[in-house]
């Protein structure tokens, strides 16, 4: 992932979690970690066309 996109996505997710669910910082970290791990696993299964 690109650094700027990563940072903007995580920052937006943290703001959303604070506004919508009022999660504690520890729970926010758990949720963001889960999102990032899911993205890494998804990228691992991504199949790019071979030319």
Coordinates of C-alpha atoms in Angstrom, one line a residue:
X1 CA 0.0 0.0 0.0
X2 CA 1.1 3.5 -0.5
X3 CA 2.1 5.4 2.6
X4 CA -0.2 8.4 2.0
X5 CA -3.2 6.3 1.2
X6 CA -2.5 4.1 4.3
X7 CA -2.2 7.0 6.6
X8 CA -5.4 8.7 5.3
X9 CA -7.4 5.5 5.5
X10 CA -6.3 4.8 9.1
X11 CA -6.8 8.4 10.2
X12 CA -10.3 8.4 8.7
X13 CA -11.2 5.1 10.3
X14 CA -10.0 6.3 13.7
X15 CA -12.1 9.5 13.4
X16 CA -15.1 7.4 12.3
X17 CA -14.7 5.0 15.3
X18 CA -14.4 8.0 17.7
X19 CA -17.5 9.7 16.4
X20 CA -19.7 6.7 15.8
X21 CA -18.8 4.2 18.5
X22 CA -16.8 6.1 21.1
X23 CA -14.3 3.2 21.5
X24 CA -11.5 3.4 23.9
X25 CA -8.0 3.8 22.4
X26 CA -7.2 0.2 23.1
X27 CA -10.3 -1.0 21.2
X28 CA -9.6 1.4 18.4
X29 CA -6.1 -0.1 18.1
X30 CA -7.6 -3.6 18.0
X31 CA -10.1 -2.7 15.3
X32 CA -7.5 -0.9 13.1
X33 CA -5.1 -3.8 13.5
X34 CA -7.8 -6.2 12.4
X35 CA -8.5 -4.0 9.3
X36 CA -4.8 -3.9 8.4
X37 CA -4.4 -7.7 8.9
X38 CA -7.5 -8.2 6.7
X39 CA -6.0 -6.0 4.0
X40 CA -2.7 -7.9 4.1
X41 CA -4.4 -11.3 3.9
X42 CA -6.6 -10.0 1.0
X43 CA -3.5 -8.8 -0.9
X44 CA -1.9 -12.1 -0.4
X45 CA -4.8 -13.8 -2.2
X46 CA -4.9 -11.2 -5.0
X47 CA -4.1 -12.7 -8.4
X48 CA -2.6 -10.4 -10.9
X49 CA -2.8 -11.3 -14.5
X50 CA 0.5 -12.7 -15.9
X51 CA 1.5 -11.2 -19.2

